[in-house]
C-alpha positions as a printed NumPy array, in Angstrom:
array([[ 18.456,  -3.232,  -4.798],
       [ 17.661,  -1.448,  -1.618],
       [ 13.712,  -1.123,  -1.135],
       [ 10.771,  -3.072,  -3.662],
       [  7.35 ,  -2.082,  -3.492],
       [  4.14 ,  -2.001,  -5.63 ],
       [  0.671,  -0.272,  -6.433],
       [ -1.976,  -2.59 ,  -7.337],
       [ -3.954,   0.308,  -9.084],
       [ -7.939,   0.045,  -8.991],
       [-11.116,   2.806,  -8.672],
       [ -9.775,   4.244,  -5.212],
       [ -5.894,   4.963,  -5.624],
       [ -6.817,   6.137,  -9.841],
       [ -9.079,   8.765,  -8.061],
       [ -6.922,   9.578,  -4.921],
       [ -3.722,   9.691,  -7.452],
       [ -5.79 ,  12.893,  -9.808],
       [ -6.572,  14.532,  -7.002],
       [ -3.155,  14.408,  -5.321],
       [ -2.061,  15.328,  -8.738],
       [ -4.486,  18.389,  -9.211],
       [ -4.233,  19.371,  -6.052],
       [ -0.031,  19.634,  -6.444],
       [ -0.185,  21.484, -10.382],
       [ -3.969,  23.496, -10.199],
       [ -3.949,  24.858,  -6.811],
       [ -4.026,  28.581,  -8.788],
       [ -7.326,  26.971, -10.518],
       [ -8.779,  25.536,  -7.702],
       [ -8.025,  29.13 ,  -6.121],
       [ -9.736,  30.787,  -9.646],
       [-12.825,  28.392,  -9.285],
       [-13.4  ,  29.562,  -6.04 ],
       [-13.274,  33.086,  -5.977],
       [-15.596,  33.286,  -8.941],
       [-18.295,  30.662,  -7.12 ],
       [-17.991,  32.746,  -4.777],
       [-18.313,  36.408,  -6.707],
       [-21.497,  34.817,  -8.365],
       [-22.728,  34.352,  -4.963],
       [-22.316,  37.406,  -3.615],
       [-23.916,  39.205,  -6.712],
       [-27.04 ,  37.216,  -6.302],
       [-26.875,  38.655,  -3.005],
       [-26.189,  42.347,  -3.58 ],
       [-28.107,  42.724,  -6.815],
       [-31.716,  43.361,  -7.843],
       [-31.278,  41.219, -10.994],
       [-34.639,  39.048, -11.854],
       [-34.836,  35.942,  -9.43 ],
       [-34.593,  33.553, -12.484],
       [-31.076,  35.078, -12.975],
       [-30.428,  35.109,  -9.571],
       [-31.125,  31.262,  -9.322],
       [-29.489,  30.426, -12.037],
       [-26.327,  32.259, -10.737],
       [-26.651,  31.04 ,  -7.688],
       [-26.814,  27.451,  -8.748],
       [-23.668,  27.978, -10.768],
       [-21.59 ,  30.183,  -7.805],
       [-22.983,  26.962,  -5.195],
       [-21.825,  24.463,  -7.754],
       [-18.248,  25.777,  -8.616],
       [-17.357,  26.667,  -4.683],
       [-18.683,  23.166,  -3.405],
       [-16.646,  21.129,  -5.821],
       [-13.262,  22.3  ,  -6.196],
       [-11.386,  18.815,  -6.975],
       [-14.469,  17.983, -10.031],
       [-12.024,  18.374, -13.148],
       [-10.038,  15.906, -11.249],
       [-12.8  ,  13.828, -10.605],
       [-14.111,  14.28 , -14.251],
       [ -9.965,  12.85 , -14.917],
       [-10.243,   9.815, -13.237],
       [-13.409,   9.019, -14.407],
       [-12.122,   9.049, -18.223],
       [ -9.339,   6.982, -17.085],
       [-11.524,   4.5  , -15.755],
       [-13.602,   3.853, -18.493],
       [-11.05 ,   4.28 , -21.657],
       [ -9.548,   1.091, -19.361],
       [-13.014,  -0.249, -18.487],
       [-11.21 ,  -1.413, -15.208],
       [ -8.656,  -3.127, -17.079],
       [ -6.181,  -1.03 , -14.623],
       [ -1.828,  -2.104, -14.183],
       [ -0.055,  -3.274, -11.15 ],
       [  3.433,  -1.193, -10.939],
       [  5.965,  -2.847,  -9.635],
       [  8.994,  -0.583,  -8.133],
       [ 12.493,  -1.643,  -7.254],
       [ 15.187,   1.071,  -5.721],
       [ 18.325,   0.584,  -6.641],
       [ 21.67 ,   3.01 ,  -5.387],
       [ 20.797,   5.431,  -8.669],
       [ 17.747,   4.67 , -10.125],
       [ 14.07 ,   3.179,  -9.987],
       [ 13.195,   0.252, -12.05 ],
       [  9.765,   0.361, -13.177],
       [  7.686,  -2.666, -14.755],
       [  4.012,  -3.632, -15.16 ],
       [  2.806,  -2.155, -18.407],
       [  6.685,  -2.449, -19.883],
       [  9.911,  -1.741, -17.932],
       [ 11.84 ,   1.242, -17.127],
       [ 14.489,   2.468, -15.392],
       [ 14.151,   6.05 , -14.062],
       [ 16.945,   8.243, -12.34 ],
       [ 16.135,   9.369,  -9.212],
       [ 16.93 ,  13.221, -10.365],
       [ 14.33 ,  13.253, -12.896],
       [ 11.801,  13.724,  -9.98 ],
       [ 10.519,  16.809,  -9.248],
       [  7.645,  16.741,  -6.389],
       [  7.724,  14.198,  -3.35 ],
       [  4.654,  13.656,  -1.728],
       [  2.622,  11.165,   1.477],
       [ -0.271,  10.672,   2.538],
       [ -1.482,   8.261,   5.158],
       [ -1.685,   5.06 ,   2.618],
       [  0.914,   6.332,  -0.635],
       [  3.517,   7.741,  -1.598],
       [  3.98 ,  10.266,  -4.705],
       [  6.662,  10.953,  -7.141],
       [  6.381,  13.213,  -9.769],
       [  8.744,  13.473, -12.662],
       [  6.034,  16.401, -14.323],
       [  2.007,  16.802, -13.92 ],
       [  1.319,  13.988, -16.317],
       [  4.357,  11.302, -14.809],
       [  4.007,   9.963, -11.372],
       [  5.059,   7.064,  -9.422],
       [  2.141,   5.94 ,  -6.76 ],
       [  3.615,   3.834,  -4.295],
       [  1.445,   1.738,  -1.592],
       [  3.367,   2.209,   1.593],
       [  2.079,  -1.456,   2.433],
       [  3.614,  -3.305,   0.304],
       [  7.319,  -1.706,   1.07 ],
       [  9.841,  -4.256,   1.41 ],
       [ 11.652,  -3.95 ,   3.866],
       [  8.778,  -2.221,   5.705],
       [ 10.953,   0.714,   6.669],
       [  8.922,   4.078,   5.887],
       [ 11.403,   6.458,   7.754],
       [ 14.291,   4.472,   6.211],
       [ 12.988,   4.434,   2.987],
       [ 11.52 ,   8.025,   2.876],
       [ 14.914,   9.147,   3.598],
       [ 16.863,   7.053,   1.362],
       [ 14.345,   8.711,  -1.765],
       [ 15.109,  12.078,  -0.241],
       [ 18.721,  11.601,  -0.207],
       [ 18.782,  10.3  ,  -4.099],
       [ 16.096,  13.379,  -4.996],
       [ 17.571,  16.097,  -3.39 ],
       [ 13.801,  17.103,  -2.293],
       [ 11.838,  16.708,   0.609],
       [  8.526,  14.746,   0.826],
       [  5.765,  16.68 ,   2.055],
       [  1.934,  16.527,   2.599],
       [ -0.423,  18.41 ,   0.721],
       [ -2.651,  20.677,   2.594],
       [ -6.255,  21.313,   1.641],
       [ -7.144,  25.232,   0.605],
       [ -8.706,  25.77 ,   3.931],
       [ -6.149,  24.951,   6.005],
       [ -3.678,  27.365,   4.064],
       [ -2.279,  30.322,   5.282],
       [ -0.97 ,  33.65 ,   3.617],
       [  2.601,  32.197,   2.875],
       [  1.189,  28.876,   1.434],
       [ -1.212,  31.386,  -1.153],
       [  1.802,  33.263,  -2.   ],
       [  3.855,  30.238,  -2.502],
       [  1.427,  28.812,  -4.96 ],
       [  1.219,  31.836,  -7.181],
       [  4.538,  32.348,  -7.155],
       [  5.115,  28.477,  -8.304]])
């Protein structure tokens, strides 16, 4: 066994771990949502539709372009109370070829079954598919080696970890990267 570490899941990193995940697999909704807040917005602008209609689909362009993560939001919050708080603690260990998994039941997972390797400042994120992910609090990495340990995943994966950006800070490339995904 090379590296152990844990998640001690509770309200924050269930929230934080749907929107990392529908921010990775809906960008092309997110996009969709936005553009159409948007186009309702613009109509209530250019159009000499009643001011009841205009409200009402300005309410609804406001609404959709202001909250972009909500279904994920909406996610977490059914998580949450199906488990009325009653949320696991993962436990991780790395071995040379695969991940051992235990909390709610035990596992072992090959490291080339993942598929997306993501950080932030507090977690780490590895998804075998948009409903399977490993959430990993970088704090409680033993030994405390992030570089170390962030390479030692990469080598196993094959991938790279990377951080997701938010829609605003995205450029051309990234939008034509995320259709073509």
């Amino acid at each position: 066994m090379h590296y152990t570490a844990l998640i001690n899941h509770n309200e924050k990193t269930i929230n934080r771990l749907y929107k990392t995940q529908y921010y990775t697999f809906d960008k092309t909704r997110i996009i969709l949502r936005f553009v159409t807040g948007l186009a309702l917005i613009i109509i209530c602008v250019a159009s000499s539709m009643p001011m009841w209609i205009k409200a009402l689909l300005l309410l609804i362009g406001a609404w959709l372009v202001s909250s972009p993560d909500f279904p994920a939001q909406v996610m977490a919050d059914k998580v949450l109370s199906t488990r009325k708080n009653n949320l696991p603690v993962m436990n991780y260990e790395f071995h040379e070829d695969y991940i051992t998994l235990s909390g709610e039941g035990s596992m072992n997972i090959e490291y080339k079954r993942f598929k997306i390797l993501l950080e932030d400042s507090e977690y780490y994120y590895m998804f075998m598919n948009k409903d399977s992910a490993c959430m990993i609090d970088k704090g409680t990495l033993t030994p405390h080696e992030l570089d170390k340990f962030a390479a030692f995943i990469e080598t196993k994966t094959g991938l790279t970890f990377r951080h997701e950006k938010s829609l605003l800070a995205m450029n051309l490339q990234d939008l034509r990267k995320i259709f073509h995904e």
